[in-house]
JSON list of C-alpha atoms in Angstrom, two decimals:
[
{"chain": "F", "resi": 6, "resn": "MET", "atom": "CA", "xyz": [-37.06, 25.58, -175.35]},
{"chain": "F", "resi": 7, "resn": "SER", "atom": "CA", "xyz": [-37.86, 21.91, -174.82]},
{"chain": "F", "resi": 8, "resn": "THR", "atom": "CA", "xyz": [-35.84, 19.16, -173.19]},
{"chain": "F", "resi": 9, "resn": "THR", "atom": "CA", "xyz": [-35.17, 15.82, -174.84]},
{"chain": "F", "resi": 10, "resn": "PHE", "atom": "CA", "xyz": [-35.30, 12.87, -172.50]},
{"chain": "F", "resi": 11, "resn": "ILE", "atom": "CA", "xyz": [-33.71, 9.69, -173.83]},
{"chain": "F", "resi": 12, "resn": "LEU", "atom": "CA", "xyz": [-35.32, 6.89, -171.87]},
{"chain": "F", "resi": 13, "resn": "VAL", "atom": "CA", "xyz": [-33.21, 3.72, -171.66]},
{"chain": "F", "resi": 14, "resn": "ARG", "atom": "CA", "xyz": [-34.45, 0.47, -170.19]},
{"chain": "F", "resi": 15, "resn": "HIS", "atom": "CA", "xyz": [-31.85, -1.28, -168.03]},
{"chain": "F", "resi": 16, "resn": "GLY", "atom": "CA", "xyz": [-29.92, -4.28, -169.37]},
{"chain": "F", "resi": 17, "resn": "GLU", "atom": "CA", "xyz": [-30.96, -7.88, -168.79]},
{"chain": "F", "resi": 18, "resn": "PRO", "atom": "CA", "xyz": [-31.04, -8.59, -165.02]},
{"chain": "F", "resi": 19, "resn": "ARG", "atom": "CA", "xyz": [-30.22, -11.75, -163.12]},
{"chain": "F", "resi": 20, "resn": "TYR", "atom": "CA", "xyz": [-31.98, -12.97, -160.02]},
{"chain": "F", "resi": 21, "resn": "ASP", "atom": "CA", "xyz": [-30.40, -16.39, -159.57]},
{"chain": "F", "resi": 22, "resn": "GLU", "atom": "CA", "xyz": [-28.17, -15.21, -156.72]},
{"chain": "F", "resi": 23, "resn": "LEU", "atom": "CA", "xyz": [-31.19, -13.89, -154.84]},
{"chain": "F", "resi": 24, "resn": "MET", "atom": "CA", "xyz": [-33.26, -17.02, -155.45]},
{"chain": "F", "resi": 25, "resn": "VAL", "atom": "CA", "xyz": [-30.53, -19.25, -153.97]},
{"chain": "F", "resi": 26, "resn": "ASP", "atom": "CA", "xyz": [-30.89, -17.34, -150.70]},
{"chain": "F", "resi": 27, "resn": "ASN", "atom": "CA", "xyz": [-34.71, -17.30, -150.94]},
{"chain": "F", "resi": 28, "resn": "GLN", "atom": "CA", "xyz": [-34.70, -13.52, -151.33]},
{"chain": "F", "resi": 29, "resn": "TYR", "atom": "CA", "xyz": [-37.91, -12.37, -153.01]},
{"chain": "F", "resi": 30, "resn": "GLY", "atom": "CA", "xyz": [-40.11, -9.30, -153.00]},
{"chain": "F", "resi": 31, "resn": "ILE", "atom": "CA", "xyz": [-38.18, -6.09, -152.61]},
{"chain": "F", "resi": 32, "resn": "ALA", "atom": "CA", "xyz": [-34.85, -7.98, -152.53]},
{"chain": "F", "resi": 33, "resn": "TRP", "atom": "CA", "xyz": [-35.30, -8.50, -156.28]},
{"chain": "F", "resi": 34, "resn": "ASP", "atom": "CA", "xyz": [-34.52, -4.82, -156.66]},
{"chain": "F", "resi": 35, "resn": "PHE", "atom": "CA", "xyz": [-30.90, -5.82, -155.97]},
{"chain": "F", "resi": 36, "resn": "GLY", "atom": "CA", "xyz": [-30.56, -8.07, -159.02]},
{"chain": "F", "resi": 37, "resn": "ARG", "atom": "CA", "xyz": [-27.51, -7.13, -161.05]},
{"chain": "F", "resi": 38, "resn": "LEU", "atom": "CA", "xyz": [-26.96, -7.45, -164.79]},
{"chain": "F", "resi": 39, "resn": "THR", "atom": "CA", "xyz": [-26.24, -10.71, -166.56]},
{"chain": "F", "resi": 40, "resn": "ASP", "atom": "CA", "xyz": [-23.19, -10.88, -168.82]},
{"chain": "F", "resi": 41, "resn": "ALA", "atom": "CA", "xyz": [-25.59, -10.28, -171.73]},
{"chain": "F", "resi": 42, "resn": "GLY", "atom": "CA", "xyz": [-27.02, -7.27, -169.86]},
{"chain": "F", "resi": 43, "resn": "ILE", "atom": "CA", "xyz": [-23.53, -5.82, -169.48]},
{"chain": "F", "resi": 44, "resn": "GLU", "atom": "CA", "xyz": [-22.93, -6.29, -173.21]},
{"chain": "F", "resi": 45, "resn": "GLN", "atom": "CA", "xyz": [-26.29, -4.64, -173.97]},
{"chain": "F", "resi": 46, "resn": "ALA", "atom": "CA", "xyz": [-25.32, -1.63, -171.87]},
{"chain": "F", "resi": 47, "resn": "LEU", "atom": "CA", "xyz": [-21.86, -1.41, -173.44]},
{"chain": "F", "resi": 48, "resn": "GLU", "atom": "CA", "xyz": [-23.43, -1.46, -176.90]},
{"chain": "F", "resi": 49, "resn": "ARG", "atom": "CA", "xyz": [-26.09, 1.10, -175.94]},
{"chain": "F", "resi": 50, "resn": "ALA", "atom": "CA", "xyz": [-23.37, 3.38, -174.52]},
{"chain": "F", "resi": 51, "resn": "LYS", "atom": "CA", "xyz": [-22.18, 3.87, -178.13]},
{"chain": "F", "resi": 52, "resn": "ASP", "atom": "CA", "xyz": [-25.53, 5.41, -179.11]},
{"chain": "F", "resi": 53, "resn": "PRO", "atom": "CA", "xyz": [-24.78, 8.63, -181.05]},
{"chain": "F", "resi": 54, "resn": "ARG", "atom": "CA", "xyz": [-27.78, 10.34, -179.41]},
{"chain": "F", "resi": 55, "resn": "PHE", "atom": "CA", "xyz": [-25.82, 10.37, -176.15]},
{"chain": "F", "resi": 56, "resn": "SER", "atom": "CA", "xyz": [-22.96, 12.50, -177.54]},
{"chain": "F", "resi": 57, "resn": "ASP", "atom": "CA", "xyz": [-24.45, 15.86, -176.58]},
{"chain": "F", "resi": 58, "resn": "ALA", "atom": "CA", "xyz": [-26.40, 14.79, -173.48]},
{"chain": "F", "resi": 59, "resn": "ASP", "atom": "CA", "xyz": [-25.98, 16.81, -170.31]},
{"chain": "F", "resi": 60, "resn": "LEU", "atom": "CA", "xyz": [-26.32, 14.12, -167.64]},
{"chain": "F", "resi": 61, "resn": "ILE", "atom": "CA", "xyz": [-27.74, 10.70, -166.75]},
{"chain": "F", "resi": 62, "resn": "LEU", "atom": "CA", "xyz": [-30.60, 10.09, -164.34]},
{"chain": "F", "resi": 63, "resn": "SER", "atom": "CA", "xyz": [-31.05, 6.61, -162.91]},
{"chain": "F", "resi": 64, "resn": "SER", "atom": "CA", "xyz": [-33.57, 4.58, -160.99]},
{"chain": "F", "resi": 65, "resn": "PRO", "atom": "CA", "xyz": [-32.11, 3.45, -157.64]},
{"chain": "F", "resi": 66, "resn": "TYR", "atom": "CA", "xyz": [-32.46, -0.26, -158.55]},
{"chain": "F", "resi": 67, "resn": "THR", "atom": "CA", "xyz": [-29.22, -2.15, -159.07]},
{"chain": "F", "resi": 68, "resn": "ARG", "atom": "CA", "xyz": [-29.98, -3.17, -162.68]},
{"chain": "F", "resi": 69, "resn": "SER", "atom": "CA", "xyz": [-30.55, 0.47, -163.65]},
{"chain": "F", "resi": 70, "resn": "LEU", "atom": "CA", "xyz": [-27.61, 1.81, -161.67]},
{"chain": "F", "resi": 71, "resn": "GLU", "atom": "CA", "xyz": [-25.26, -0.71, -163.26]},
{"chain": "F", "resi": 72, "resn": "THR", "atom": "CA", "xyz": [-26.56, 0.18, -166.74]},
{"chain": "F", "resi": 73, "resn": "ALA", "atom": "CA", "xyz": [-26.20, 3.90, -166.00]},
{"chain": "F", "resi": 74, "resn": "ALA", "atom": "CA", "xyz": [-22.65, 3.39, -164.67]},
{"chain": "F", "resi": 75, "resn": "ILE", "atom": "CA", "xyz": [-21.63, 1.61, -167.87]},
{"chain": "F", "resi": 76, "resn": "ILE", "atom": "CA", "xyz": [-23.10, 4.39, -170.02]},
{"chain": "F", "resi": 77, "resn": "ALA", "atom": "CA", "xyz": [-21.42, 7.01, -167.80]},
{"chain": "F", "resi": 78, "resn": "SER", "atom": "CA", "xyz": [-18.04, 5.28, -168.11]},
{"chain": "F", "resi": 79, "resn": "LYS", "atom": "CA", "xyz": [-18.24, 5.54, -171.90]},
{"chain": "F", "resi": 80, "resn": "THR", "atom": "CA", "xyz": [-19.77, 9.02, -172.17]},
{"chain": "F", "resi": 81, "resn": "GLY", "atom": "CA", "xyz": [-18.06, 10.81, -169.29]},
{"chain": "F", "resi": 82, "resn": "LEU", "atom": "CA", "xyz": [-21.43, 12.03, -167.99]},
{"chain": "F", "resi": 83, "resn": "SER", "atom": "CA", "xyz": [-22.34, 12.17, -164.33]},
{"chain": "F", "resi": 84, "resn": "VAL", "atom": "CA", "xyz": [-25.14, 10.05, -162.89]},
{"chain": "F", "resi": 85, "resn": "ARG", "atom": "CA", "xyz": [-27.83, 11.30, -160.53]},
{"chain": "F", "resi": 86, "resn": "VAL", "atom": "CA", "xyz": [-30.04, 8.81, -158.73]},
{"chain": "F", "resi": 87, "resn": "GLU", "atom": "CA", "xyz": [-33.72, 9.73, -158.66]},
{"chain": "F", "resi": 88, "resn": "THR", "atom": "CA", "xyz": [-35.70, 7.60, -156.24]},
{"chain": "F", "resi": 89, "resn": "ASN", "atom": "CA", "xyz": [-39.03, 8.18, -158.01]},
{"chain": "F", "resi": 90, "resn": "LEU", "atom": "CA", "xyz": [-37.75, 6.59, -161.20]},
{"chain": "F", "resi": 91, "resn": "HIS", "atom": "CA", "xyz": [-38.10, 3.24, -159.41]},
{"chain": "F", "resi": 92, "resn": "GLU", "atom": "CA", "xyz": [-39.91, 0.30, -160.95]},
{"chain": "F", "resi": 93, "resn": "TRP", "atom": "CA", "xyz": [-43.69, -0.06, -160.89]},
{"chain": "F", "resi": 94, "resn": "SER", "atom": "CA", "xyz": [-44.89, -1.46, -157.58]},
{"chain": "F", "resi": 95, "resn": "PRO", "atom": "CA", "xyz": [-46.96, -4.67, -157.75]},
{"chain": "F", "resi": 96, "resn": "ASP", "atom": "CA", "xyz": [-47.97, -4.30, -154.08]},
{"chain": "F", "resi": 97, "resn": "LEU", "atom": "CA", "xyz": [-48.32, -0.89, -152.44]},
{"chain": "F", "resi": 98, "resn": "THR", "atom": "CA", "xyz": [-48.57, -2.54, -149.02]},
{"chain": "F", "resi": 99, "resn": "PHE", "atom": "CA", "xyz": [-45.00, -3.85, -149.51]},
{"chain": "F", "resi": 100, "resn": "ASN", "atom": "CA", "xyz": [-46.01, -7.13, -147.86]},
{"chain": "F", "resi": 101, "resn": "TYR", "atom": "CA", "xyz": [-45.46, -9.20, -150.98]},
{"chain": "F", "resi": 102, "resn": "ARG", "atom": "CA", "xyz": [-43.03, -12.06, -151.28]},
{"chain": "F", "resi": 103, "resn": "PHE", "atom": "CA", "xyz": [-43.30, -12.66, -154.99]},
{"chain": "F", "resi": 104, "resn": "GLY", "atom": "CA", "xyz": [-40.97, -15.30, -156.23]},
{"chain": "F", "resi": 105, "resn": "ARG", "atom": "CA", "xyz": [-40.87, -18.79, -157.61]},
{"chain": "F", "resi": 106, "resn": "GLU", "atom": "CA", "xyz": [-43.43, -20.17, -155.17]},
{"chain": "F", "resi": 107, "resn": "LYS", "atom": "CA", "xyz": [-45.73, -17.15, -155.64]},
{"chain": "F", "resi": 108, "resn": "GLU", "atom": "CA", "xyz": [-45.95, -17.14, -159.44]},
{"chain": "F", "resi": 109, "resn": "ASP", "atom": "CA", "xyz": [-49.77, -17.35, -159.36]},
{"chain": "F", "resi": 110, "resn": "GLU", "atom": "CA", "xyz": [-49.99, -14.19, -157.24]},
{"chain": "F", "resi": 111, "resn": "ILE", "atom": "CA", "xyz": [-47.72, -12.10, -159.45]},
{"chain": "F", "resi": 112, "resn": "LYS", "atom": "CA", "xyz": [-49.54, -13.43, -162.53]},
{"chain": "F", "resi": 113, "resn": "ALA", "atom": "CA", "xyz": [-52.86, -12.27, -161.04]},
{"chain": "F", "resi": 114, "resn": "VAL", "atom": "CA", "xyz": [-51.43, -8.80, -160.40]},
{"chain": "F", "resi": 115, "resn": "MET", "atom": "CA", "xyz": [-49.97, -8.56, -163.90]},
{"chain": "F", "resi": 116, "resn": "ASP", "atom": "CA", "xyz": [-53.19, -9.86, -165.52]},
{"chain": "F", "resi": 117, "resn": "GLU", "atom": "CA", "xyz": [-55.28, -7.28, -163.68]},
{"chain": "F", "resi": 118, "resn": "TYR", "atom": "CA", "xyz": [-52.81, -4.51, -164.52]},
{"chain": "F", "resi": 119, "resn": "PHE", "atom": "CA", "xyz": [-52.89, -5.24, -168.26]},
{"chain": "F", "resi": 120, "resn": "THR", "atom": "CA", "xyz": [-56.61, -6.08, -168.41]},
{"chain": "F", "resi": 121, "resn": "HIS", "atom": "CA", "xyz": [-57.43, -2.65, -166.97]},
{"chain": "F", "resi": 122, "resn": "LYS", "atom": "CA", "xyz": [-54.75, -0.81, -168.97]},
{"chain": "F", "resi": 123, "resn": "GLY", "atom": "CA", "xyz": [-52.84, 0.11, -165.84]},
{"chain": "F", "resi": 124, "resn": "GLU", "atom": "CA", "xyz": [-55.69, 1.66, -163.87]},
{"chain": "F", "resi": 125, "resn": "ARG", "atom": "CA", "xyz": [-56.59, -0.33, -160.77]},
{"chain": "F", "resi": 126, "resn": "PRO", "atom": "CA", "xyz": [-60.34, -0.93, -160.37]},
{"chain": "F", "resi": 127, "resn": "VAL", "atom": "CA", "xyz": [-61.81, 0.56, -157.20]},
{"chain": "F", "resi": 128, "resn": "ASP", "atom": "CA", "xyz": [-63.09, -2.85, -156.12]},
{"chain": "F", "resi": 129, "resn": "SER", "atom": "CA", "xyz": [-59.79, -4.64, -156.69]},
{"chain": "F", "resi": 130, "resn": "LYS", "atom": "CA", "xyz": [-58.46, -6.71, -153.81]},
{"chain": "F", "resi": 131, "resn": "LEU", "atom": "CA", "xyz": [-54.95, -6.30, -155.24]},
{"chain": "F", "resi": 132, "resn": "GLN", "atom": "CA", "xyz": [-52.99, -3.20, -154.21]},
{"chain": "F", "resi": 133, "resn": "TRP", "atom": "CA", "xyz": [-50.79, -2.50, -157.24]},
{"chain": "F", "resi": 134, "resn": "GLU", "atom": "CA", "xyz": [-49.62, 0.92, -158.41]},
{"chain": "F", "resi": 135, "resn": "SER", "atom": "CA", "xyz": [-51.61, 2.50, -161.23]},
{"chain": "F", "resi": 136, "resn": "ILE", "atom": "CA", "xyz": [-49.94, 3.72, -164.41]},
{"chain": "F", "resi": 137, "resn": "SER", "atom": "CA", "xyz": [-51.27, 7.22, -163.69]},
{"chain": "F", "resi": 138, "resn": "ASN", "atom": "CA", "xyz": [-49.42, 7.19, -160.36]},
{"chain": "F", "resi": 139, "resn": "VAL", "atom": "CA", "xyz": [-46.22, 6.02, -162.09]},
{"chain": "F", "resi": 140, "resn": "ARG", "atom": "CA", "xyz": [-46.65, 8.78, -164.71]},
{"chain": "F", "resi": 141, "resn": "LYS", "atom": "CA", "xyz": [-47.12, 11.44, -162.04]},
{"chain": "F", "resi": 142, "resn": "ARG", "atom": "CA", "xyz": [-44.00, 10.51, -160.07]},
{"chain": "F", "resi": 143, "resn": "VAL", "atom": "CA", "xyz": [-41.91, 10.19, -163.26]},
{"chain": "F", "resi": 144, "resn": "MET", "atom": "CA", "xyz": [-43.12, 13.55, -164.61]},
{"chain": "F", "resi": 145, "resn": "ASP", "atom": "CA", "xyz": [-42.40, 15.16, -161.23]},
{"chain": "F", "resi": 146, "resn": "VAL", "atom": "CA", "xyz": [-38.79, 14.00, -161.61]},
{"chain": "F", "resi": 147, "resn": "LEU", "atom": "CA", "xyz": [-38.41, 14.98, -165.27]},
{"chain": "F", "resi": 148, "resn": "ASN", "atom": "CA", "xyz": [-39.89, 18.43, -164.68]},
{"chain": "F", "resi": 149, "resn": "ASN", "atom": "CA", "xyz": [-36.94, 19.16, -162.36]},
{"chain": "F", "resi": 150, "resn": "TYR", "atom": "CA", "xyz": [-34.56, 18.83, -165.34]},
{"chain": "F", "resi": 151, "resn": "LEU", "atom": "CA", "xyz": [-36.23, 21.10, -167.90]},
{"chain": "F", "resi": 152, "resn": "SER", "atom": "CA", "xyz": [-33.30, 23.53, -167.76]},
{"chain": "F", "resi": 153, "resn": "TYR", "atom": "CA", "xyz": [-31.18, 20.93, -169.61]},
{"chain": "F", "resi": 154, "resn": "GLN", "atom": "CA", "xyz": [-31.27, 20.29, -173.35]},
{"chain": "F", "resi": 155, "resn": "LYS", "atom": "CA", "xyz": [-30.83, 16.51, -173.30]},
{"chain": "F", "resi": 156, "resn": "VAL", "atom": "CA", "xyz": [-30.99, 14.03, -170.42]},
{"chain": "F", "resi": 157, "resn": "ILE", "atom": "CA", "xyz": [-30.48, 10.25, -170.47]},
{"chain": "F", "resi": 158, "resn": "VAL", "atom": "CA", "xyz": [-32.88, 8.45, -168.12]},
{"chain": "F", "resi": 159, "resn": "VAL", "atom": "CA", "xyz": [-32.06, 4.83, -167.20]},
{"chain": "F", "resi": 160, "resn": "CYS", "atom": "CA", "xyz": [-35.13, 3.16, -165.79]},
{"chain": "F", "resi": 161, "resn": "HIS", "atom": "CA", "xyz": [-37.69, 0.37, -166.32]},
{"chain": "F", "resi": 162, "resn": "GLY", "atom": "CA", "xyz": [-40.15, -0.72, -168.99]},
{"chain": "F", "resi": 163, "resn": "ILE", "atom": "CA", "xyz": [-43.35, 0.28, -167.19]},
{"chain": "F", "resi": 164, "resn": "VAL", "atom": "CA", "xyz": [-41.75, 3.56, -166.12]},
{"chain": "F", "resi": 165, "resn": "MET", "atom": "CA", "xyz": [-41.05, 4.24, -169.80]},
{"chain": "F", "resi": 166, "resn": "ASN", "atom": "CA", "xyz": [-44.58, 3.15, -170.79]},
{"chain": "F", "resi": 167, "resn": "SER", "atom": "CA", "xyz": [-46.05, 5.62, -168.31]},
{"chain": "F", "resi": 168, "resn": "VAL", "atom": "CA", "xyz": [-44.79, 8.56, -170.40]},
{"chain": "F", "resi": 169, "resn": "THR", "atom": "CA", "xyz": [-44.79, 6.97, -173.86]},
{"chain": "F", "resi": 170, "resn": "GLU", "atom": "CA", "xyz": [-47.18, 4.20, -174.92]},
{"chain": "F", "resi": 171, "resn": "PHE", "atom": "CA", "xyz": [-48.95, 1.79, -172.59]},
{"chain": "F", "resi": 172, "resn": "ASN", "atom": "CA", "xyz": [-47.81, -1.82, -173.02]},
{"chain": "F", "resi": 173, "resn": "ASP", "atom": "CA", "xyz": [-44.97, -0.94, -175.42]},
{"chain": "F", "resi": 174, "resn": "LYS", "atom": "CA", "xyz": [-42.64, -3.95, -175.14]},
{"chain": "F", "resi": 175, "resn": "VAL", "atom": "CA", "xyz": [-39.31, -2.18, -174.63]},
{"chain": "F", "resi": 176, "resn": "PRO", "atom": "CA", "xyz": [-36.36, -4.59, -175.00]},
{"chain": "F", "resi": 177, "resn": "PHE", "atom": "CA", "xyz": [-33.47, -4.56, -172.54]},
{"chain": "F", "resi": 178, "resn": "CYS", "atom": "CA", "xyz": [-31.43, -1.40, -173.19]},
{"chain": "F", "resi": 179, "resn": "GLY", "atom": "CA", "xyz": [-34.15, -0.28, -175.60]},
{"chain": "F", "resi": 180, "resn": "VAL", "atom": "CA", "xyz": [-34.59, 3.46, -176.10]},
{"chain": "F", "resi": 181, "resn": "ARG", "atom": "CA", "xyz": [-37.58, 5.78, -176.37]},
{"chain": "F", "resi": 182, "resn": "GLU", "atom": "CA", "xyz": [-37.38, 9.56, -176.65]},
{"chain": "F", "resi": 183, "resn": "ILE", "atom": "CA", "xyz": [-39.77, 12.20, -175.37]},
{"chain": "F", "resi": 184, "resn": "GLN", "atom": "CA", "xyz": [-39.76, 15.99, -175.52]},
{"chain": "F", "resi": 185, "resn": "ILE", "atom": "CA", "xyz": [-41.06, 18.12, -172.68]}
]
């Protein structure tokens, strides 16, 4: 028996409230959904593939939790938070303060990530998380749910790419399915 995992990217997030208070770096994980993001999640909650799902897993980030809560309110499914479904980490030292004034730094990280197809060169001065590391932590989570038939997983684009196709441009509330 295999398990179907329906991967859902979170709805459109907003960061304006955080930027007003000069909150960057990890504080961006607290960005909630825009009105459009809420509408995206409400629309996605109608997806007929969800009708026979067993439960919803969610990244701990606010944008994913809010999306998962909206889907749960329409499907009646329970939500479990899985820490290792968190977004890709652009700085494994957690010293970053990416934000408006640091756009060049985040651009350098993203350029290196995509240039090297998600695998950090040994000689890189940048300490970003490799796609293989993301894949391992995501698969470790999903493997704990193989006793279910169908599981909805609300997470992030790069998290989805780690188990589907590298650099697949998943739209907000976009869906990809995998079987394990």
